[in-house]
Tab-separated table of C-alpha atoms in Angstrom:
chain	number	residue	atom	x	y	z
A	1	MET	CA	35.124	14.837	13.508
A	2	ARG	CA	37.295	13.438	16.136
A	3	LEU	CA	39.777	10.480	15.627
A	4	ARG	CA	41.336	8.782	18.724
A	5	VAL	CA	45.349	7.103	17.961
A	6	ILE	CA	45.223	3.698	19.804
A	7	ASP	CA	48.723	2.313	20.090
A	8	PRO	CA	48.079	-1.159	20.726
A	9	GLU	CA	51.298	-2.285	19.553
A	10	GLY	CA	53.170	-0.132	22.279
A	11	ALA	CA	50.944	-1.630	24.581
A	12	TYR	CA	51.640	-4.956	23.830
A	13	TRP	CA	55.532	-3.999	23.905
A	14	ARG	CA	54.947	-2.586	27.771
A	15	ARG	CA	53.137	-5.802	28.531
A	16	GLY	CA	55.579	-7.571	27.418
A	17	ILE	CA	57.882	-5.871	29.697
A	18	GLU	CA	56.375	-5.941	32.564
A	19	ALA	CA	56.057	-9.683	32.534
A	20	ALA	CA	59.663	-9.938	32.016
A	21	GLY	CA	60.255	-7.866	34.864
A	22	ARG	CA	57.960	-9.934	36.772
A	23	ARG	CA	59.545	-12.915	36.011
A	24	LEU	CA	63.088	-11.725	36.374
A	25	ARG	CA	61.675	-10.587	40.539
A	26	LYS	CA	60.050	-13.900	41.025
A	27	THR	CA	63.172	-16.210	40.113
A	28	GLY	CA	65.529	-14.015	41.341
A	29	ASN	CA	67.924	-14.250	38.200
A	30	THR	CA	69.546	-11.430	36.428
A	31	VAL	CA	69.326	-12.890	32.832
A	32	LEU	CA	66.029	-13.700	31.289
A	33	ARG	CA	66.168	-17.114	29.757
A	34	VAL	CA	63.072	-18.961	28.880
A	35	PRO	CA	61.968	-21.499	26.591
A	36	TYR	CA	60.051	-20.850	23.792
A	37	THR	CA	56.918	-22.181	25.233
A	38	VAL	CA	56.787	-20.031	28.581
A	39	VAL	CA	53.438	-18.093	28.989
A	40	THR	CA	53.492	-16.097	32.366
A	41	PRO	CA	50.647	-17.759	34.346
A	42	GLU	CA	46.902	-16.480	34.559
A	43	ASP	CA	46.827	-15.126	38.265
A	44	TRP	CA	49.635	-12.492	37.146
A	45	GLY	CA	46.656	-10.030	36.263
A	46	GLY	CA	46.998	-7.621	33.505
A	47	VAL	CA	50.637	-9.792	32.144
A	48	GLY	CA	48.621	-13.302	32.635
A	49	GLY	CA	48.886	-15.170	29.742
A	50	TYR	CA	51.579	-13.347	27.695
A	51	PRO	CA	53.882	-15.497	25.597
A	52	LEU	CA	57.045	-14.560	27.113
A	53	GLY	CA	58.689	-17.251	25.462
A	54	GLN	CA	57.835	-15.790	22.190
């Protein structure tokens, strides 16, 4: 029997870090302050639609 370990929680956090970094680069800020309702744009590819404010 073979088992594959899938780490969806880790992947979710990595996606969030990537989205946060992209937002910082795009805005030019050094501090990430976003309203609770902010969701990354869909055209951001792999991090599109990420609930960054939550």
